Amino acid sequence: AVALGLRIGAADRADAEAAAKDFNWSKVLNLTGQKKCWSRAQRNDRIKLEVEALMESERWEACVKAGQSHPNSEVKRWVNVCKGHL
């Protein structure tokens, strides 16, 4: 079951990355919202995709909340963009 869970997580990650490249933000949010399908090691990647999708969807408060403690400088820039719209 663990191996299956990891495979599903990898598929969700690949699907979410592909959706982001296609600017399909609702699909990105759907896939990143399935937290149990992402491993702990993928947590920052999941949140990065989620914050980008929230910003692009103009969901400013959710963007700030999701990315406020993320270590990535790009995510911090997105959070600042979102804060500017509050």
mmCIF file of C-alpha atoms in Angstrom:
data_model
loop_
_atom_site.group_PDB
_atom_site.id
_atom_site.type_symbol
_atom_site.label_atom_id
_atom_site.label_comp_id
_atom_site.label_asym_id
_atom_site.label_seq_id
_atom_site.Cartn_x
_atom_site.Cartn_y
_atom_site.Cartn_z
ATOM 1 C CA ALA A 1 0.000 0.000 0.000
ATOM 2 C CA VAL A 2 2.888 2.363 0.741
ATOM 3 C CA ALA A 3 4.426 1.800 -2.681
ATOM 4 C CA LEU A 4 1.062 2.468 -4.293
ATOM 5 C CA GLY A 5 0.693 5.664 -2.263
ATOM 6 C CA LEU A 6 4.119 6.854 -3.393
ATOM 7 C CA ARG A 7 3.292 6.089 -7.013
ATOM 8 C CA ILE A 8 0.027 8.022 -6.760
ATOM 9 C CA GLY A 9 1.908 10.924 -5.177
ATOM 10 C CA ALA A 10 4.436 10.959 -7.986
ATOM 11 C CA ALA A 11 1.615 10.944 -10.537
ATOM 12 C CA ASP A 12 -0.148 13.798 -8.731
ATOM 13 C CA ARG A 13 3.071 15.792 -8.661
ATOM 14 C CA ALA A 14 3.689 15.251 -12.375
ATOM 15 C CA ASP A 15 0.051 16.048 -13.165
ATOM 16 C CA ALA A 16 0.166 19.204 -11.035
ATOM 17 C CA GLU A 17 3.392 20.364 -12.693
ATOM 18 C CA ALA A 18 1.886 19.711 -16.137
ATOM 19 C CA ALA A 19 -1.283 21.603 -15.182
ATOM 20 C CA ALA A 20 0.819 24.565 -14.016
ATOM 21 C CA LYS A 21 2.645 24.616 -17.351
ATOM 22 C CA ASP A 22 -0.786 24.702 -19.035
ATOM 23 C CA PHE A 23 -1.952 27.502 -16.682
ATOM 24 C CA ASN A 24 -4.748 25.199 -15.479
ATOM 25 C CA TRP A 25 -4.820 26.631 -11.960
ATOM 26 C CA SER A 26 -8.042 24.917 -10.848
ATOM 27 C CA LYS A 27 -6.488 21.529 -11.657
ATOM 28 C CA VAL A 28 -3.289 22.484 -9.819
ATOM 29 C CA LEU A 29 -5.341 23.418 -6.754
ATOM 30 C CA ASN A 30 -7.326 20.198 -6.965
ATOM 31 C CA LEU A 31 -4.160 18.088 -7.121
ATOM 32 C CA THR A 32 -2.216 20.009 -4.470
ATOM 33 C CA GLY A 33 -5.245 19.897 -2.185
ATOM 34 C CA GLN A 34 -4.910 16.119 -1.956
ATOM 35 C CA LYS A 35 -2.206 16.383 0.714
ATOM 36 C CA LYS A 36 -2.229 12.699 1.640
ATOM 37 C CA CYS A 37 -1.118 11.863 -1.909
ATOM 38 C CA TRP A 38 2.109 13.863 -1.507
ATOM 39 C CA SER A 39 5.064 12.598 0.515
ATOM 40 C CA ARG A 40 6.668 14.688 3.251
ATOM 41 C CA ALA A 41 9.675 15.152 0.979
ATOM 42 C CA GLN A 42 7.357 16.721 -1.619
ATOM 43 C CA ARG A 43 5.714 19.131 0.865
ATOM 44 C CA ASN A 44 7.590 22.249 -0.261
ATOM 45 C CA ASP A 45 7.025 21.390 -3.932
ATOM 46 C CA ARG A 46 3.297 20.916 -3.300
ATOM 47 C CA ILE A 47 3.023 24.208 -1.456
ATOM 48 C CA LYS A 48 5.014 26.038 -4.143
ATOM 49 C CA LEU A 49 2.602 24.833 -6.830
ATOM 50 C CA GLU A 50 -0.370 25.661 -4.615
ATOM 51 C CA VAL A 51 0.814 29.210 -3.857
ATOM 52 C CA GLU A 52 1.457 29.916 -7.542
ATOM 53 C CA ALA A 53 -2.020 28.657 -8.443
ATOM 54 C CA LEU A 54 -3.636 30.699 -5.677
ATOM 55 C CA MET A 55 -1.812 33.835 -6.816
ATOM 56 C CA GLU A 56 -2.762 33.272 -10.455
ATOM 57 C CA SER A 57 -6.357 32.655 -9.365
ATOM 58 C CA GLU A 58 -6.344 35.934 -7.423
ATOM 59 C CA ARG A 59 -7.099 34.164 -4.157
ATOM 60 C CA TRP A 60 -4.935 36.604 -2.235
ATOM 61 C CA GLU A 61 -5.644 35.640 1.384
ATOM 62 C CA ALA A 62 -5.275 31.922 0.719
ATOM 63 C CA CYS A 63 -2.040 32.618 -1.187
ATOM 64 C CA VAL A 64 -0.546 34.480 1.774
ATOM 65 C CA LYS A 65 -1.670 31.839 4.265
ATOM 66 C CA ALA A 66 -0.355 28.918 2.201
ATOM 67 C CA GLY A 67 3.035 30.436 1.447
ATOM 68 C CA GLN A 68 3.828 32.547 4.480
ATOM 69 C CA SER A 69 6.502 30.226 5.904
ATOM 70 C CA HIS A 70 7.827 28.702 2.670
ATOM 71 C CA PRO A 71 11.643 28.842 2.380
ATOM 72 C CA ASN A 72 11.766 29.425 -1.401
ATOM 73 C CA SER A 73 12.531 32.995 -2.528
ATOM 74 C CA GLU A 74 10.201 32.734 -5.530
ATOM 75 C CA VAL A 75 7.316 31.709 -3.271
ATOM 76 C CA LYS A 76 8.147 34.626 -0.951
ATOM 77 C CA ARG A 77 7.863 36.994 -3.934
ATOM 78 C CA TRP A 78 4.469 35.518 -4.832
ATOM 79 C CA VAL A 79 3.305 35.925 -1.242
ATOM 80 C CA ASN A 80 4.361 39.590 -1.366
ATOM 81 C CA VAL A 81 2.359 40.044 -4.599
ATOM 82 C CA CYS A 82 -0.650 38.523 -2.856
ATOM 83 C CA LYS A 83 -0.169 40.727 0.217
ATOM 84 C CA GLY A 84 -0.155 43.756 -2.078
ATOM 85 C CA HIS A 85 -3.710 42.911 -3.135
ATOM 86 C CA LEU A 86 -5.142 42.630 0.382
#
